[in-house]
Amino acid sequence: MDTLRLFQRASPGANYTAITDYRNQCTLDTCPLSQSYYAYRPSLPANALFLALFSFSLICFLVQALLSRRFIGFTIALVCGCILEVVGYAGRIISYINPFDQNGFLIQICCLTIAPAFMAAGLYLCLSRIVNTFGRENSRIAPLSYPRIFIPCDVVSLLLQAIGGAMASIASHQNKSPDNGDHIMVAGLAFQVFTLLMFMLLCADFAIKTLRRMKSMGEQALDPTHAKLRQSWSFQSFLIALALATVCIFIRSVYRVAELSEGWEGALIKNQNLFIGLEGVMVVVAVLALNAFHPGLCFREGYDLPLRKIKSKKNKSSDVEKESPSRDEAGSENAVISEA
């Protein structure tokens, strides 16, 4: 077949229109898998499993949000990420049916590339709460500075990936090379890797500084208000889950930079085992770890403690008012509020 010979001679990015036309005429019966978008047939069991796990994680995040009513920004970020993962793996199942189909390939490459950027935003939102729990004196920057620095960086990364994905998709549908869009996606991913690396370094710096101050000052180095929360098994487990999720998203992002930097005809994008291990497994471990130790539930003792203190102080205040009716009521309420 003349078109097949042209395909085999074409270098990546060359004669893209002819390559696309050739694939549009292909079926599993008429063309070898090596000429498909993946150079393999996506695994139905693996992709169905990932689809089920991300759907399960999505439902868990929604239920946990209703139960905790806390960390709303975290929940929105993770829910968006899981939705994109579900859509992306649905695209790969479409590609299992026909790996020569352009739509399934574009759905998965756009959605699965962008999804972890939302998840990274959820990670960034947690650090300020952790700093407050241990004591802001242990951090080099103010707690609120963490989301103010990292969330805008994540938005830039997300926009670059989204714009690049849209450009690549449009070009591909027009039978043009998607290389320009792919390069923008790689830039967004590279910036995401840099942002995650800075985030991990600041986390490590905060942990080291906290341990050093504890070694020299003991418990005085920590905020006494949250002593019970810090000692709770759920909070300590959340710290491990957050660290695990961060490392998994980082490894996955490094892999995707290497993969997409070769273009859509590179060697890495044609290796299904690497994709399953460094994309699917890494991201699913991250979201399930955060499901198992959701911050809205693991921080619950930190929210309950101040409420109990305020209620007890209000009760004491009302008892004093009964004994001393001449006390000014407004002044008593202000005193209680200032103590709380």
CSV table of C-alpha atoms in Angstrom, one decimal:
chain,number,residue,atom,x,y,z
A,1,MET,CA,0.0,0.0,0.0
A,2,ASP,CA,1.5,3.3,-1.1
A,3,THR,CA,0.2,5.2,1.9
A,4,LEU,CA,1.7,2.6,4.3
A,5,ARG,CA,5.1,3.0,2.6
A,6,LEU,CA,4.8,6.8,3.0
A,7,PHE,CA,3.9,6.3,6.7
A,8,GLN,CA,6.9,4.0,7.3
A,9,ARG,CA,9.3,6.5,5.6
A,10,ALA,CA,7.8,9.6,7.4
A,11,SER,CA,9.8,11.0,10.2
A,12,PRO,CA,8.0,12.3,13.3
A,13,GLY,CA,6.1,15.5,12.3
A,14,ALA,CA,6.6,15.0,8.6
A,15,ASN,CA,3.7,14.3,6.1
A,16,TYR,CA,1.3,14.5,9.0
A,17,THR,CA,-1.7,14.9,6.7
A,18,ALA,CA,-0.8,11.6,4.8
A,19,ILE,CA,-0.3,9.8,8.1
A,20,THR,CA,-3.6,10.9,9.5
A,21,ASP,CA,-5.4,10.0,6.3
A,22,TYR,CA,-3.8,6.6,6.4
A,23,ARG,CA,-4.9,6.0,10.0
A,24,ASN,CA,-8.5,7.2,9.3
A,25,GLN,CA,-8.8,4.3,6.8
A,26,CYS,CA,-7.3,1.7,9.2
A,27,THR,CA,-9.0,-0.9,11.3
A,28,LEU,CA,-7.6,-3.7,13.5
A,29,ASP,CA,-8.1,-6.1,10.7
A,30,THR,CA,-6.4,-4.0,7.9
A,31,CYS,CA,-3.4,-2.3,9.6
A,32,PRO,CA,-0.7,-3.3,12.0
A,33,LEU,CA,-0.9,-1.9,15.6
A,34,SER,CA,2.6,-0.4,15.1
A,35,GLN,CA,1.0,2.2,12.8
A,36,SER,CA,-1.7,3.3,15.4
A,37,TYR,CA,-1.4,6.5,17.5
A,38,TYR,CA,0.0,4.4,20.4
A,39,ALA,CA,1.9,1.7,18.4
A,40,TYR,CA,0.0,-0.7,20.7
A,41,ARG,CA,-3.5,-1.6,21.7
A,42,PRO,CA,-4.4,0.1,25.1
A,43,SER,CA,-5.0,-2.6,27.7
A,44,LEU,CA,-8.7,-2.9,28.5
A,45,PRO,CA,-8.3,-4.4,32.0
A,46,ALA,CA,-5.7,-1.8,33.0
A,47,ASN,CA,-7.7,1.2,31.7
A,48,ALA,CA,-11.0,-0.2,33.1
A,49,LEU,CA,-9.4,-0.6,36.5
A,50,PHE,CA,-8.0,2.9,36.5
A,51,LEU,CA,-11.4,4.2,35.3
A,52,ALA,CA,-13.1,2.4,38.2
A,53,LEU,CA,-10.5,3.6,40.8
A,54,PHE,CA,-10.7,7.2,39.8
A,55,SER,CA,-14.5,7.0,39.8
A,56,PHE,CA,-14.4,5.5,43.3
A,57,SER,CA,-12.0,8.3,44.4
A,58,LEU,CA,-14.2,11.0,42.9
A,59,ILE,CA,-17.3,9.7,44.8
A,60,CYS,CA,-15.2,9.5,48.0
A,61,PHE,CA,-14.0,13.1,47.7
A,62,LEU,CA,-17.6,14.3,47.3
A,63,VAL,CA,-18.9,12.2,50.3
A,64,GLN,CA,-15.9,13.4,52.4
A,65,ALA,CA,-16.6,17.0,51.5
A,66,LEU,CA,-20.2,16.6,52.7
A,67,LEU,CA,-19.1,14.9,55.9
A,68,SER,CA,-16.3,17.3,56.8
A,69,ARG,CA,-17.5,20.6,55.3
A,70,ARG,CA,-13.9,21.7,55.4
A,71,PHE,CA,-11.1,22.1,52.9
A,72,ILE,CA,-13.5,23.1,50.2
A,73,GLY,CA,-10.7,24.4,47.9
A,74,PHE,CA,-8.8,21.1,48.3
A,75,THR,CA,-12.0,19.1,47.5
A,76,ILE,CA,-12.8,21.2,44.4
A,77,ALA,CA,-9.2,20.7,43.1
A,78,LEU,CA,-9.2,17.0,43.6
A,79,VAL,CA,-12.7,16.5,42.2
A,80,CYS,CA,-11.8,18.4,39.0
A,81,GLY,CA,-8.6,16.2,38.7
A,82,CYS,CA,-10.5,13.0,39.2
A,83,ILE,CA,-13.2,14.0,36.7
A,84,LEU,CA,-10.5,14.6,34.1
A,85,GLU,CA,-8.9,11.2,34.9
A,86,VAL,CA,-12.2,9.5,34.4
A,87,VAL,CA,-12.7,11.1,31.1
A,88,GLY,CA,-9.1,10.4,30.1
A,89,TYR,CA,-9.4,6.7,30.8
A,90,ALA,CA,-12.7,6.6,29.0
A,91,GLY,CA,-10.8,7.9,26.0
A,92,ARG,CA,-8.2,5.1,26.3
A,93,ILE,CA,-11.0,2.6,26.4
A,94,ILE,CA,-12.3,4.1,23.2
A,95,SER,CA,-8.8,3.7,21.8
A,96,TYR,CA,-8.9,0.0,22.8
A,97,ILE,CA,-11.9,-0.4,20.5
A,98,ASN,CA,-10.1,1.4,17.7
A,99,PRO,CA,-6.5,2.5,18.4
A,100,PHE,CA,-6.5,4.3,15.0
A,101,ASP,CA,-9.3,6.6,16.2
A,102,GLN,CA,-8.0,10.2,16.6
A,103,ASN,CA,-10.8,11.3,19.0
A,104,GLY,CA,-10.0,8.7,21.7
A,105,PHE,CA,-6.3,9.5,21.5
A,106,LEU,CA,-6.9,13.3,21.8
A,107,ILE,CA,-9.3,12.9,24.7
A,108,GLN,CA,-6.8,10.8,26.8
A,109,ILE,CA,-3.7,12.9,26.0
A,110,CYS,CA,-5.4,16.2,26.9
A,111,CYS,CA,-7.3,15.1,30.0
A,112,LEU,CA,-4.6,12.9,31.5
A,113,THR,CA,-2.0,15.5,30.9
A,114,ILE,CA,-3.9,18.3,32.6
A,115,ALA,CA,-5.6,16.4,35.5
A,116,PRO,CA,-2.6,16.3,38.0
A,117,ALA,CA,-2.3,20.1,37.8
A,118,PHE,CA,-5.6,20.4,39.7
A,119,MET,CA,-4.4,17.8,42.2
A,120,ALA,CA,-1.2,19.7,42.7
A,121,ALA,CA,-3.3,22.8,43.6
A,122,GLY,CA,-4.9,20.7,46.3
A,123,LEU,CA,-1.5,19.8,47.8
A,124,TYR,CA,-0.4,23.4,47.9
A,125,LEU,CA,-3.5,24.4,49.8
A,126,CYS,CA,-2.7,22.0,52.7
A,127,LEU,CA,0.8,23.4,53.6
A,128,SER,CA,-0.4,26.6,55.2
A,129,ARG,CA,-2.7,24.6,57.6
A,130,ILE,CA,0.2,22.3,58.5
A,131,VAL,CA,2.4,25.3,59.3
A,132,ASN,CA,-0.2,26.8,61.6
A,133,THR,CA,-0.6,23.4,63.3
A,134,PHE,CA,3.1,23.2,64.2
A,135,GLY,CA,3.7,26.9,64.7
A,136,ARG,CA,4.3,29.7,62.2
A,137,GLU,CA,7.6,30.6,63.9
A,138,ASN,CA,9.0,27.4,62.3
A,139,SER,CA,8.4,28.6,58.8
A,140,ARG,CA,10.6,31.0,56.8
A,141,ILE,CA,7.5,32.6,55.2
A,142,ALA,CA,4.0,33.4,56.5
A,143,PRO,CA,1.5,30.4,56.2
A,144,LEU,CA,-0.7,32.2,53.8
A,145,SER,CA,2.2,33.0,51.5
A,146,TYR,CA,2.4,29.3,50.5
A,147,PRO,CA,-0.9,29.3,48.6
A,148,ARG,CA,-0.4,32.8,47.4
A,149,ILE,CA,2.9,31.7,45.7
A,150,PHE,CA,2.1,28.2,44.5
A,151,ILE,CA,-1.5,28.5,43.4
A,152,PRO,CA,-0.7,31.2,40.8
A,153,CYS,CA,2.2,29.1,39.6
A,154,ASP,CA,-0.1,26.1,39.2
A,155,VAL,CA,-2.7,28.2,37.3
A,156,VAL,CA,0.1,29.3,34.9
A,157,SER,CA,1.1,25.6,34.4
A,158,LEU,CA,-2.5,24.6,33.9
A,159,LEU,CA,-3.2,27.3,31.4
A,160,LEU,CA,-0.1,26.4,29.4
A,161,GLN,CA,-1.1,22.7,29.3
A,162,ALA,CA,-4.7,23.6,28.4
A,163,ILE,CA,-3.7,26.0,25.7
A,164,GLY,CA,-1.2,23.6,24.3
A,165,GLY,CA,-3.6,20.7,24.4
A,166,ALA,CA,-6.3,22.7,22.6
A,167,MET,CA,-3.8,23.8,19.9
A,168,ALA,CA,-2.6,20.3,19.4
A,169,SER,CA,-6.2,19.0,19.2
A,170,ILE,CA,-7.3,21.6,16.7
A,171,ALA,CA,-4.2,21.1,14.6
A,172,SER,CA,-4.7,17.4,14.6
A,173,HIS,CA,-8.3,17.7,13.5
A,174,GLN,CA,-7.1,19.9,10.7
A,175,ASN,CA,-4.6,17.3,9.6
A,176,LYS,CA,-1.7,19.5,10.7
A,177,SER,CA,1.2,18.7,12.9
A,178,PRO,CA,0.4,19.1,16.6
A,179,ASP,CA,4.0,19.8,17.4
A,180,ASN,CA,3.5,23.5,18.4
A,181,GLY,CA,0.7,22.7,20.8
A,182,ASP,CA,2.8,19.8,22.2
A,183,HIS,CA,5.7,22.1,22.9
A,184,ILE,CA,3.4,24.4,24.9
A,185,MET,CA,2.1,21.4,26.8
A,186,VAL,CA,5.7,20.4,27.6
A,187,ALA,CA,6.5,23.9,28.8
A,188,GLY,CA,3.5,23.8,31.1
A,189,LEU,CA,4.5,20.4,32.5
A,190,ALA,CA,8.1,21.5,33.0
A,191,PHE,CA,6.9,24.5,34.9
A,192,GLN,CA,4.7,22.2,37.0
A,193,VAL,CA,7.7,20.1,37.8
A,194,PHE,CA,9.7,23.2,38.8
A,195,THR,CA,6.8,24.3,41.0
A,196,LEU,CA,6.5,20.9,42.7
A,197,LEU,CA,10.2,20.8,43.3
A,198,MET,CA,10.2,24.2,45.0
A,199,PHE,CA,7.2,23.1,47.0
A,200,MET,CA,9.0,19.9,48.2
A,201,LEU,CA,12.1,21.9,49.1
A,202,LEU,CA,10.1,24.4,51.2
A,203,CYS,CA,8.3,21.5,52.9
A,204,ALA,CA,11.6,19.8,53.7
A,205,ASP,CA,13.0,23.1,54.9
A,206,PHE,CA,10.0,23.6,57.2
A,207,ALA,CA,10.3,20.1,58.6
A,208,ILE,CA,14.1,20.4,59.2
A,209,LYS,CA,13.7,23.8,60.9
A,210,THR,CA,10.9,22.5,63.1
A,211,LEU,CA,12.9,19.5,64.2
A,212,ARG,CA,15.9,21.7,65.0
A,213,ARG,CA,13.9,24.1,67.1
A,214,MET,CA,12.2,21.1,68.9
A,215,LYS,CA,15.7,19.8,69.7
A,216,SER,CA,16.8,23.0,71.2
A,217,MET,CA,13.5,24.3,72.7
A,218,GLY,CA,11.5,21.2,73.2
A,219,GLU,CA,7.7,21.6,73.1
A,220,GLN,CA,8.0,25.3,73.4
A,221,ALA,CA,9.0,25.4,69.7
A,222,LEU,CA,5.5,24.2,68.8
A,223,ASP,CA,2.1,25.9,69.0
A,224,PRO,CA,0.5,24.6,72.2
A,225,THR,CA,-3.1,25.2,70.8
A,226,HIS,CA,-2.8,22.2,68.5
A,227,ALA,CA,-0.8,19.8,70.7
A,228,LYS,CA,-3.6,17.2,70.7
A,229,LEU,CA,-4.1,17.4,66.9
A,230,ARG,CA,-0.3,16.9,66.3
A,231,GLN,CA,-0.4,13.8,68.5
A,232,SER,CA,-3.4,12.2,66.8
A,233,TRP,CA,-2.9,9.2,64.6
A,234,SER,CA,-5.1,10.6,61.8
A,235,PHE,CA,-3.1,13.8,61.5
A,236,GLN,CA,0.3,12.1,61.5
A,237,SER,CA,-1.1,9.7,58.8
A,238,PHE,CA,-2.3,12.6,56.8
A,239,LEU,CA,1.3,14.0,56.7
A,240,ILE,CA,2.6,10.7,55.3
A,241,ALA,CA,-0.2,10.6,52.8
A,242,LEU,CA,0.4,14.2,51.6
A,243,ALA,CA,4.2,13.4,51.3
A,244,LEU,CA,3.4,10.3,49.3
A,245,ALA,CA,0.9,12.0,47.0
A,246,THR,CA,3.4,14.9,46.4
A,247,VAL,CA,6.2,12.5,45.4
A,248,CYS,CA,3.9,10.5,43.2
A,249,ILE,CA,2.6,13.5,41.3
A,250,PHE,CA,6.2,14.8,40.9
A,251,ILE,CA,7.4,11.4,39.5
A,252,ARG,CA,4.5,11.3,37.1
A,253,SER,CA,5.1,14.9,35.9
A,254,VAL,CA,8.8,14.3,35.3
A,255,TYR,CA,7.8,11.2,33.2
A,256,ARG,CA,5.3,13.2,31.2
A,257,VAL,CA,7.8,15.9,30.4
A,258,ALA,CA,10.2,13.3,29.1
A,259,GLU,CA,7.4,11.5,27.2
A,260,LEU,CA,5.9,14.5,25.4
A,261,SER,CA,9.2,16.2,24.7
A,262,GLU,CA,9.8,13.4,22.2
A,263,GLY,CA,6.5,14.3,20.4
A,264,TRP,CA,3.5,12.1,19.6
A,265,GLU,CA,5.7,9.7,17.6
A,266,GLY,CA,8.4,9.3,20.3
A,267,ALA,CA,9.6,6.0,21.9
A,268,LEU,CA,8.2,6.7,25.4
A,269,ILE,CA,4.7,7.4,24.3
A,270,LYS,CA,4.7,4.0,22.6
A,271,ASN,CA,5.6,2.1,25.8
A,272,GLN,CA,2.4,1.0,27.5
A,273,ASN,CA,4.1,-0.5,30.6
A,274,LEU,CA,5.8,2.8,31.4
A,275,PHE,CA,2.5,4.7,31.0
A,276,ILE,CA,0.7,2.3,33.3
A,277,GLY,CA,3.4,2.4,36.0
A,278,LEU,CA,4.5,6.1,35.9
A,279,GLU,CA,1.2,7.7,34.9
A,280,GLY,CA,-1.7,5.5,36.0
A,281,VAL,CA,-0.3,3.9,39.2
A,282,MET,CA,1.4,7.1,40.4
A,283,VAL,CA,-1.7,9.3,40.1
A,284,VAL,CA,-4.1,6.7,41.5
A,285,VAL,CA,-1.8,6.1,44.5
A,286,ALA,CA,-1.8,9.8,45.2
A,287,VAL,CA,-5.6,10.3,45.1
A,288,LEU,CA,-6.4,7.1,47.1
A,289,ALA,CA,-3.8,8.1,49.8
A,290,LEU,CA,-5.6,11.5,50.1
A,291,ASN,CA,-9.0,9.6,50.2
A,292,ALA,CA,-7.8,7.4,53.0
A,293,PHE,CA,-6.5,10.5,55.0
A,294,HIS,CA,-8.7,13.4,53.9
A,295,PRO,CA,-7.5,16.6,55.5
A,296,GLY,CA,-11.1,17.7,56.3
A,297,LEU,CA,-11.4,14.6,58.5
A,298,CYS,CA,-7.9,14.3,59.8
A,299,PHE,CA,-7.9,18.0,61.0
A,300,ARG,CA,-11.2,17.5,62.8
A,301,GLU,CA,-9.7,17.6,66.3
A,302,GLY,CA,-8.1,20.9,65.5
A,303,TYR,CA,-11.5,22.4,64.7
A,304,ASP,CA,-13.3,20.7,67.6
A,305,LEU,CA,-10.9,21.9,70.3
A,306,PRO,CA,-11.5,25.7,69.8
A,307,LEU,CA,-15.2,25.1,69.7
A,308,ARG,CA,-15.2,23.3,73.0
A,309,LYS,CA,-13.1,26.0,74.6
A,310,ILE,CA,-15.4,28.8,73.3
A,311,LYS,CA,-18.5,26.9,74.6
A,312,SER,CA,-17.0,26.3,78.0
A,313,LYS,CA,-15.9,29.9,78.3
A,314,LYS,CA,-19.4,31.1,77.4
A,315,ASN,CA,-20.9,28.8,80.0
A,316,LYS,CA,-18.6,30.1,82.7
A,317,SER,CA,-19.4,33.7,81.6
A,318,SER,CA,-23.2,33.0,81.9
A,319,ASP,CA,-22.6,31.6,85.4
A,320,VAL,CA,-20.7,34.7,86.5
A,321,GLU,CA,-23.5,36.9,85.1
A,322,LYS,CA,-26.1,35.1,87.2
A,323,GLU,CA,-24.0,35.7,90.4
A,324,SER,CA,-23.2,39.3,89.5
A,325,PRO,CA,-26.2,40.9,87.6
A,326,SER,CA,-24.6,44.3,87.7
A,327,ARG,CA,-21.9,43.3,85.3
A,328,ASP,CA,-22.2,44.9,81.8
A,329,GLU,CA,-23.4,42.2,79.4
A,330,ALA,CA,-21.7,43.6,76.4
A,331,GLY,CA,-18.3,43.9,78.2
A,332,SER,CA,-18.6,40.3,79.3
A,333,GLU,CA,-19.2,39.0,75.8
A,334,ASN,CA,-16.2,41.0,74.5
A,335,ALA,CA,-14.1,39.5,77.1
A,336,VAL,CA,-15.1,36.0,76.2
A,337,ILE,CA,-14.5,36.6,72.5
A,338,SER,CA,-11.0,38.1,73.2
A,339,GLU,CA,-10.1,35.1,75.3
A,340,ALA,CA,-11.3,32.7,72.7
